[in-house]
Short mmCIF file of C-alpha atoms (C1' of nucleotides) in Angstrom, two decimals:
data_model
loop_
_atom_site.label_atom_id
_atom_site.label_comp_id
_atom_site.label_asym_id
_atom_site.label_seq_id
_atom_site.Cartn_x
_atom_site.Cartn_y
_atom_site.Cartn_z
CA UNK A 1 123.98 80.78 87.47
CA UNK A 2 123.33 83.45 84.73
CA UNK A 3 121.90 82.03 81.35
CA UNK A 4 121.84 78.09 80.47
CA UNK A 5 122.96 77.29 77.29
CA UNK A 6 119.52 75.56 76.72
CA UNK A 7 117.53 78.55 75.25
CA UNK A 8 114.58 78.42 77.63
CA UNK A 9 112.65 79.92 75.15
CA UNK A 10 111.99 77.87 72.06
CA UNK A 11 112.82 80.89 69.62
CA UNK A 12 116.30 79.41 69.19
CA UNK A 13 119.49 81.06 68.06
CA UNK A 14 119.20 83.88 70.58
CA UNK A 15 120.93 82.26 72.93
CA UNK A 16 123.41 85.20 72.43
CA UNK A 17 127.54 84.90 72.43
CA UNK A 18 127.10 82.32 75.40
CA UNK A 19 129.66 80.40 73.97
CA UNK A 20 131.95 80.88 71.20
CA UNK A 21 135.05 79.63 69.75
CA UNK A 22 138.54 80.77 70.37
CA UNK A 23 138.81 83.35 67.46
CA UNK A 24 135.78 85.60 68.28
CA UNK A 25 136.83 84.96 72.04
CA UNK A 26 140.33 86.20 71.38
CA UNK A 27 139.18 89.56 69.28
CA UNK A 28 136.21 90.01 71.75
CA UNK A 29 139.22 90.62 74.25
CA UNK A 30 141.78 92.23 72.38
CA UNK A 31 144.55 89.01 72.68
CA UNK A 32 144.97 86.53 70.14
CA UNK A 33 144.14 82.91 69.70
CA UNK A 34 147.66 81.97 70.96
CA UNK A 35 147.47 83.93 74.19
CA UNK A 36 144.15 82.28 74.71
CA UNK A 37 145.98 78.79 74.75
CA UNK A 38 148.57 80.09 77.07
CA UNK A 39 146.64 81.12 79.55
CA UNK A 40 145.43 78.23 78.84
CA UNK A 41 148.54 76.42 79.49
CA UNK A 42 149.69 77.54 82.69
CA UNK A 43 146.08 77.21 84.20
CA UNK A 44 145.39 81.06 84.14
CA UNK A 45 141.79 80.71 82.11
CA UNK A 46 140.45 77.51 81.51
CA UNK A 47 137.65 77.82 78.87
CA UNK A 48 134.61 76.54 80.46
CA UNK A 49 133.20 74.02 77.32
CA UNK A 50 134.41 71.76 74.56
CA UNK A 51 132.61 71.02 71.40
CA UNK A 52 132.59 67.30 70.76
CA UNK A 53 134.91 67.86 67.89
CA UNK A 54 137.77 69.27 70.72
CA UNK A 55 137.40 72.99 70.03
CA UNK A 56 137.65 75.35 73.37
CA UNK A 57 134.46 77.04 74.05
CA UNK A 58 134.57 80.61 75.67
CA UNK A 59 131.26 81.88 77.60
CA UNK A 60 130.86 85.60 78.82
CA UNK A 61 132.50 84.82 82.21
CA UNK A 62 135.58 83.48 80.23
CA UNK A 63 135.84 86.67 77.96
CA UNK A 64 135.79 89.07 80.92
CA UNK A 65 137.83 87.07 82.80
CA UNK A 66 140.63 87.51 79.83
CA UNK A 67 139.69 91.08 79.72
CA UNK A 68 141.00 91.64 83.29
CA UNK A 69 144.22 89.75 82.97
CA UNK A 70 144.56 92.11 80.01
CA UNK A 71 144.10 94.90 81.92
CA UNK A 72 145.91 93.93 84.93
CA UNK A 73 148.99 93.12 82.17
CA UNK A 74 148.66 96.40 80.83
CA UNK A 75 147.57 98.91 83.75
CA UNK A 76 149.73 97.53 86.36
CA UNK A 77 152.04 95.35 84.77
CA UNK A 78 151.60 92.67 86.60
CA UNK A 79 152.90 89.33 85.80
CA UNK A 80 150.56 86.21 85.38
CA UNK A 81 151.60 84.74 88.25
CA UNK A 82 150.66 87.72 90.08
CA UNK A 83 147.25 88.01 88.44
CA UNK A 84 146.68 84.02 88.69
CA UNK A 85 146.88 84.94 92.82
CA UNK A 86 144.77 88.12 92.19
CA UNK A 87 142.28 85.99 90.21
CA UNK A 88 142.27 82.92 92.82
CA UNK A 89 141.43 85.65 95.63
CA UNK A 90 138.58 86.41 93.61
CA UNK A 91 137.54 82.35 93.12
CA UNK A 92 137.31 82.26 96.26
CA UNK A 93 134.38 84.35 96.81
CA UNK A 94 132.37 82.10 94.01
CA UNK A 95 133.68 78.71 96.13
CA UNK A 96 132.71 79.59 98.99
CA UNK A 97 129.77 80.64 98.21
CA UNK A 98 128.88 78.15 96.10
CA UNK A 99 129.38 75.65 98.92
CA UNK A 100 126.07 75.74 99.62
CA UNK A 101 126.51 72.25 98.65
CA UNK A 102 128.27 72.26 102.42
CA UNK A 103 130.27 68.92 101.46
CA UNK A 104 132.64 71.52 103.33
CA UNK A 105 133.25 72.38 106.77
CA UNK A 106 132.52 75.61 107.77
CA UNK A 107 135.95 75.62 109.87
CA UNK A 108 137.78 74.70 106.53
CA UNK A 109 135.33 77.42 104.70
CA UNK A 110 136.44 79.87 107.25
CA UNK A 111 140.29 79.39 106.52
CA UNK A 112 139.60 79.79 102.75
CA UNK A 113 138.01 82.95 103.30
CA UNK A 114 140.56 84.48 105.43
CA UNK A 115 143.22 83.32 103.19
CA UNK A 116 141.34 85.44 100.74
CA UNK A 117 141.21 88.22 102.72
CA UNK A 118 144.36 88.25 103.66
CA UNK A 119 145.19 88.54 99.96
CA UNK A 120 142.86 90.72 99.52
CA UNK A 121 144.41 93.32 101.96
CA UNK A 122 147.58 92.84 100.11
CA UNK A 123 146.46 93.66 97.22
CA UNK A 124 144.44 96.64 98.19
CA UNK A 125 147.73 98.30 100.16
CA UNK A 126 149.38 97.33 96.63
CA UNK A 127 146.49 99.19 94.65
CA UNK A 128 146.66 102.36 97.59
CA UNK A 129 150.19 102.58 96.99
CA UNK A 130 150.66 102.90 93.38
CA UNK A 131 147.52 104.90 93.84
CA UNK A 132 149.77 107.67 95.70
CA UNK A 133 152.63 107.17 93.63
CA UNK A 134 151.27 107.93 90.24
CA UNK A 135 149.25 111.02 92.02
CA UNK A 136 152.75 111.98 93.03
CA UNK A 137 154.25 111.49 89.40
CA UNK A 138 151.18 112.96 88.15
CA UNK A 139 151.76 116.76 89.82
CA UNK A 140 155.65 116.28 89.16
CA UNK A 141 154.25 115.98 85.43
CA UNK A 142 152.02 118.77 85.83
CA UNK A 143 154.00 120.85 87.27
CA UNK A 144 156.68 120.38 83.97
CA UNK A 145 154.30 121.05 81.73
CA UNK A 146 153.04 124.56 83.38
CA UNK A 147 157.49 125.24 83.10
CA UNK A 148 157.67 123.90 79.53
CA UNK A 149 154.42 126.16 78.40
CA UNK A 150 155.98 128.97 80.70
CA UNK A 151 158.99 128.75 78.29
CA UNK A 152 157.27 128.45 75.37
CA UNK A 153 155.62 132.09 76.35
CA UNK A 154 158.87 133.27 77.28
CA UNK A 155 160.14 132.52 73.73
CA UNK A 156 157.53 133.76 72.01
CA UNK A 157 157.83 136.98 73.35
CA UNK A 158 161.49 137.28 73.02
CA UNK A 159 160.96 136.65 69.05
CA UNK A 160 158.38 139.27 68.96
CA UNK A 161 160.62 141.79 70.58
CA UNK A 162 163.31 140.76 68.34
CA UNK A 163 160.93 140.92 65.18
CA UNK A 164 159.80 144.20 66.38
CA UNK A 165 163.34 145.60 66.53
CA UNK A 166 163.96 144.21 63.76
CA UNK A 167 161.19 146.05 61.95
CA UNK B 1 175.02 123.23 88.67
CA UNK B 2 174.27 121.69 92.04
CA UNK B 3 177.77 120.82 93.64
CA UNK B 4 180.80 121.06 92.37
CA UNK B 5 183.41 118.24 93.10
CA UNK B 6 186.16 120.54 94.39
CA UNK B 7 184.83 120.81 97.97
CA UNK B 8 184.84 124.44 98.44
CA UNK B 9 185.01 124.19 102.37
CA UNK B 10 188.85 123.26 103.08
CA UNK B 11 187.31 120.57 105.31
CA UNK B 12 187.62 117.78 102.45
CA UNK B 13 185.82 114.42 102.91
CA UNK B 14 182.61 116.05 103.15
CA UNK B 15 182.27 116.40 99.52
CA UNK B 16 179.71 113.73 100.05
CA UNK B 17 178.42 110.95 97.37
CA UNK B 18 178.90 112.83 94.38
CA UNK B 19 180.14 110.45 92.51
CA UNK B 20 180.17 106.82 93.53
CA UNK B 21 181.49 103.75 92.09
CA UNK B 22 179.15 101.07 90.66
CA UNK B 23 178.74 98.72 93.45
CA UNK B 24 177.61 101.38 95.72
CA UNK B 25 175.31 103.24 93.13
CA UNK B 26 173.76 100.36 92.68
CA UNK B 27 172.90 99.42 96.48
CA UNK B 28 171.72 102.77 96.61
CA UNK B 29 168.88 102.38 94.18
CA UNK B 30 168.07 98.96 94.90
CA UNK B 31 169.26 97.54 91.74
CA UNK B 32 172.40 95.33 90.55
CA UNK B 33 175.67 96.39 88.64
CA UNK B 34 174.59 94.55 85.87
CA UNK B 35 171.73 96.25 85.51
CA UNK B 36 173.37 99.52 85.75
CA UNK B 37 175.83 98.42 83.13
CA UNK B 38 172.68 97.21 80.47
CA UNK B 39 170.89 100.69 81.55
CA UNK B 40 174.19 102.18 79.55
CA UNK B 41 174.40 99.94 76.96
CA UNK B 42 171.03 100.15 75.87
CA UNK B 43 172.02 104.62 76.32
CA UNK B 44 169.15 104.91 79.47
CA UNK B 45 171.63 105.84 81.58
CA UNK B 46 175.13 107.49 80.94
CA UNK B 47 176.97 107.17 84.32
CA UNK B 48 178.19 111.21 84.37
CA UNK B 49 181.86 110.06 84.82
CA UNK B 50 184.52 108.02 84.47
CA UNK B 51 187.72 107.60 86.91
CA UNK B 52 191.02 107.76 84.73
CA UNK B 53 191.15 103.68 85.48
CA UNK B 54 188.21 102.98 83.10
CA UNK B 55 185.59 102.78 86.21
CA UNK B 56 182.39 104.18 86.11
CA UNK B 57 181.32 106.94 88.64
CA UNK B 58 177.84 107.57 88.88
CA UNK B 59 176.58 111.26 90.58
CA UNK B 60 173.41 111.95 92.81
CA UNK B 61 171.74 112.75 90.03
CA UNK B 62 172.43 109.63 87.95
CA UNK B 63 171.39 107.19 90.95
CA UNK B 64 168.17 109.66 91.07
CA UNK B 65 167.40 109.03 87.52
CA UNK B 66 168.49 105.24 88.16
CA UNK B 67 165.41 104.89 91.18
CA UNK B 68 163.48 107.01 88.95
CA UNK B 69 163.27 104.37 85.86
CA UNK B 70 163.06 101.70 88.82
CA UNK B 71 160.01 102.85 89.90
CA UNK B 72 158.14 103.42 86.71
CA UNK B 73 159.33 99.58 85.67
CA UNK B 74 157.98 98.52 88.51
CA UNK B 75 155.02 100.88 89.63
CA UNK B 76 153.41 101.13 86.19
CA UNK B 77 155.27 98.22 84.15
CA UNK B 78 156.74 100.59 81.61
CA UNK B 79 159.00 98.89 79.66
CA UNK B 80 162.25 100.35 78.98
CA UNK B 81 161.73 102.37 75.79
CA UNK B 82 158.22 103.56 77.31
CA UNK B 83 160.76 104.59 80.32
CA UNK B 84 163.24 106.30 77.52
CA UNK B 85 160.84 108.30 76.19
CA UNK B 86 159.66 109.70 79.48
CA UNK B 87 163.03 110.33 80.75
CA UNK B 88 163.85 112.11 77.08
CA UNK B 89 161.02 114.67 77.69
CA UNK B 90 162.15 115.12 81.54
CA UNK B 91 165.57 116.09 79.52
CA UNK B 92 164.46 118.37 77.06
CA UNK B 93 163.48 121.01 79.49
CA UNK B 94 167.27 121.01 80.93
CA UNK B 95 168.68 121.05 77.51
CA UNK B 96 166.58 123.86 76.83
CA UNK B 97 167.35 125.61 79.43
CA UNK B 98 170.75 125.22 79.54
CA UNK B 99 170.65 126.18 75.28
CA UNK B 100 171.01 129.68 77.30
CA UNK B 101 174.43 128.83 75.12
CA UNK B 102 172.07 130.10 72.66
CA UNK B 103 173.57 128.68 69.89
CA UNK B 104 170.34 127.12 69.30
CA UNK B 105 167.86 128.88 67.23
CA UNK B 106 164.54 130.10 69.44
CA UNK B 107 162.69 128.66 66.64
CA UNK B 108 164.77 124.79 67.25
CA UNK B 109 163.83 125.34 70.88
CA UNK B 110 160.42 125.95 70.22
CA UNK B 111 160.27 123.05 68.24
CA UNK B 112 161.87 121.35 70.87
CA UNK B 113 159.72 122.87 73.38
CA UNK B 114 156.44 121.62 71.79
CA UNK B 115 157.57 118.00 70.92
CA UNK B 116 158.21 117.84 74.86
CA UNK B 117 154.64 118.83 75.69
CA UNK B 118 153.09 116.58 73.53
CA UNK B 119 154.78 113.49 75.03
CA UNK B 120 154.08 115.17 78.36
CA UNK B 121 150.81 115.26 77.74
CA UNK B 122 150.54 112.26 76.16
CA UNK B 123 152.26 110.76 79.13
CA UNK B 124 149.73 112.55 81.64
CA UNK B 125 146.57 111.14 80.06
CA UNK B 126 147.89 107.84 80.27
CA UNK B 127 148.79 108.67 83.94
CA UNK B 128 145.04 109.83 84.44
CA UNK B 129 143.39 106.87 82.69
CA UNK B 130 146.04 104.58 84.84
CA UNK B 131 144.49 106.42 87.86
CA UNK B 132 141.09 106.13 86.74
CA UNK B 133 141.18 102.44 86.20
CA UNK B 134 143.16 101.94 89.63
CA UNK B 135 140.47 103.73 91.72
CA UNK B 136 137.89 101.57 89.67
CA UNK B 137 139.74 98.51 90.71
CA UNK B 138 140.24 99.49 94.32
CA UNK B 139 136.63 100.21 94.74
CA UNK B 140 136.13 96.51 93.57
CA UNK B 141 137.85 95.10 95.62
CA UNK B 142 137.36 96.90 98.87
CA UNK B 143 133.70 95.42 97.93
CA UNK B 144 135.17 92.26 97.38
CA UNK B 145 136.52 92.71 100.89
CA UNK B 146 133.57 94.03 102.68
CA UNK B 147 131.70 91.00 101.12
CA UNK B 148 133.82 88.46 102.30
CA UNK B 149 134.22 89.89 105.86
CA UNK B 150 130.30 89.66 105.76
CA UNK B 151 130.38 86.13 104.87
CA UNK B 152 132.79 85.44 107.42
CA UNK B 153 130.67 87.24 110.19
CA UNK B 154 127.71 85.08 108.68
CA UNK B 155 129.83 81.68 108.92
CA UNK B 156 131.16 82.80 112.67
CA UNK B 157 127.33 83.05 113.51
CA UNK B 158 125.92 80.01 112.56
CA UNK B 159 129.08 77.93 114.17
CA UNK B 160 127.61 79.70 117.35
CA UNK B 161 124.62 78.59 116.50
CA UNK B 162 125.58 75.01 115.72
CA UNK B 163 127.10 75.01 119.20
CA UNK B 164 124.50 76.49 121.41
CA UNK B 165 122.22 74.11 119.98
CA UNK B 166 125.11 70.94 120.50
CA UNK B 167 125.05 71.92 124.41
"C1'" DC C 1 203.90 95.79 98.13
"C1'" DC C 2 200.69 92.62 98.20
"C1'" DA C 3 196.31 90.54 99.36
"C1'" DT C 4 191.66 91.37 98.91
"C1'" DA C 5 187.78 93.46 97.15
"C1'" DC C 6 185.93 95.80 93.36
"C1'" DC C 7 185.88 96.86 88.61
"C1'" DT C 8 186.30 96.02 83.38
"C1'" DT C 9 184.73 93.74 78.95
"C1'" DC C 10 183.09 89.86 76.46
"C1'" DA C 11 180.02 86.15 75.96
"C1'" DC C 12 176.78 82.84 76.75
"C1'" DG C 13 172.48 81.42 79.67
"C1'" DT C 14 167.71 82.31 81.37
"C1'" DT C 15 162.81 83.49 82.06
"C1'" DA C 16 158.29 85.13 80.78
"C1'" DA C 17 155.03 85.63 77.44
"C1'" DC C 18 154.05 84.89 73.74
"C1'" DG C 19 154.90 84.57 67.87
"C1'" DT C 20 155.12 81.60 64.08
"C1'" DC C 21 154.93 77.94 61.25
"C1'" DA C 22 153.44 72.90 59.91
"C1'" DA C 23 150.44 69.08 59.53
"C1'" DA C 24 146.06 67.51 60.17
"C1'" DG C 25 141.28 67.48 61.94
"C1'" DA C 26 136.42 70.35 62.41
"C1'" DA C 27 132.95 73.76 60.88
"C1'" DT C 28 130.63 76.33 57.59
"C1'" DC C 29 128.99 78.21 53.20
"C1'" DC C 30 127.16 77.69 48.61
"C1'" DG D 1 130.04 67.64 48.99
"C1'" DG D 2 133.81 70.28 47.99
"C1'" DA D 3 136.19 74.57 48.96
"C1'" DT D 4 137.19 77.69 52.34
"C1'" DT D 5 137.82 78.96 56.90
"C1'" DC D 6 138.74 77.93 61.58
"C1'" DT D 7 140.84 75.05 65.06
"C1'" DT D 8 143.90 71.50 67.07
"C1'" DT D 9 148.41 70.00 68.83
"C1'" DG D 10 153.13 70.17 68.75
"C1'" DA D 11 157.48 72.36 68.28
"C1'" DC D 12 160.70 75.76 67.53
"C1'" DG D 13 161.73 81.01 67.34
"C1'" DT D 14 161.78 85.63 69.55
"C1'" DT D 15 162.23 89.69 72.56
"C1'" DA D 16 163.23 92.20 76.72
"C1'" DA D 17 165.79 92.52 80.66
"C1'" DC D 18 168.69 91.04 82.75
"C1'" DG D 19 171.85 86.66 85.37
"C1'" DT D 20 176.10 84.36 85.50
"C1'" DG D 21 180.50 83.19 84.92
"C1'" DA D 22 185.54 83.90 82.95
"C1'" DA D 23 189.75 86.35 82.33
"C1'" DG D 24 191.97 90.06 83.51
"C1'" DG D 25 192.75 95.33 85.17
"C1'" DT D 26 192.22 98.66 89.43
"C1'" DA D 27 191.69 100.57 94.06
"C1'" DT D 28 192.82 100.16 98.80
"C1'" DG D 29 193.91 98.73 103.68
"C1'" DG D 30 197.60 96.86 106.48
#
DNA sequence: CCATACCTTCACGTTAACGTCAAAGAATCC
DNA sequence: GGATTCTTTGACGTTAACGTGAAGGTATGG
């Protein structure tokens, strides 16, 4: 849908990172090669090419995609099974809509998409809860900060009094 | 400092859940007695007492602390020593506080004092980039939402369509 | 006082999410 | 075209955070 890998123009070699191999995938995303392969594994990111000599080719879709499970890992701490369902709500979109080619019904189109918004909705009471919670955890943390700098003050001025008498 | 265990009233057995065995502690923060016990091993959690049998007898404030780590695992995915250091800075005010016993040098507390405020502080950027990238990500998806509710209207309307021009 | 439920300390098992090596096949540079 | 670098597929190791007994002490209601 974006850019074929044919280089419409004839300049060549600008085709631009539209495809690369597992190593400048893997540091393009901040995981290594071995994550890559494990995702790999348990059907979280498929890599969308091969070279004919078996390597895994990555295109831009593929690298963001990694990106987000990163940051879903890391932000949220979800699990990869969580983020696979995350993810798959997100397919869904890019099925359905890409059934133009209407091989499916639009009944059976219609339960896919309210699957997905089903999970959707889940997932954005998830997002409005932790949303609250860390804005909660957030002021409690504020709050101990103003009381730790408060002491801080406190102290200061009871050593200057004391250095003062002391002069 | 909150209540003591003698039950000042003469009324007895109102001295409430000051100090509960493991089983119940544990039902009351949602997590099991194992857990509780690795929380101690690991030093995240000191149950504040112990009956003369060798039991472990866990306050209000220690099954506070216990829902406390149990939400950051699981709202934020902090691991356990992300958790530890939190919970250390939480302490440090008390300690502080309570080095009224002043046999702590004003300059160890300040010391003390500003090691605390630079994990807080530490600990609230990472709360407001956490809440920056949530909102981000809830925005998405409530697109993600409105989009596929639009498809399904689209979908609903050409089935009526189809079957107004079927009759 | 005794049955039952709860607790103790080992100690080994488990799961997720990779890390780490080994052996061998591609890709690339000069 | 040979050396160097990258990649492949196994396969085993690792770490965190517990789960799951076993063997035996403790608290408690009837």
């Amino acid at each position: 849908m974006t850019a074929r890998t044919e280089s419409p123009d004839g300049v060549g070699s600008e085709c631009a990172a539209v495809s690369q191999r597992i190593g400048v995938a893997a540091r393009a995303c901040g995981v290594t090669t071995r994550t890559l392969r494990y995702w790999q594994e348990i059907g979280l990111l498929l890599p969308s090419g091969m070279s004919e000599g078996g390597e895994r080719l990555y295109g831009d879709e593929d690298v963001k995609r990694a990106a987000r499970i990163k940051e879903l890992q890391e932000l949220l701490g979800f699990s990869l099974s969580e983020i696979r369902v995350v993810l798959e709500t997100e397919d869904i979109l890019d099925r359905v809509r890409s059934a133009y080619r209407a091989d499916m019904r639009p009944a059976r189109q219609l339960e896919l998409l309210s699957e997905a918004i089903e999970a959707n909705d889940t997932l954005l009471a998830r997002l409005d809860d932790t949303l609250a919670r860390v804005r909660a955890f957030r002021r409690e943390r504020a709050q101990k900060a103003d009381r730790l700098r408060a002491r801080v003050a406190e102290l200061e001025s009871e050593m200057a009094r004391g250095r003062r008498r002391a002069k």
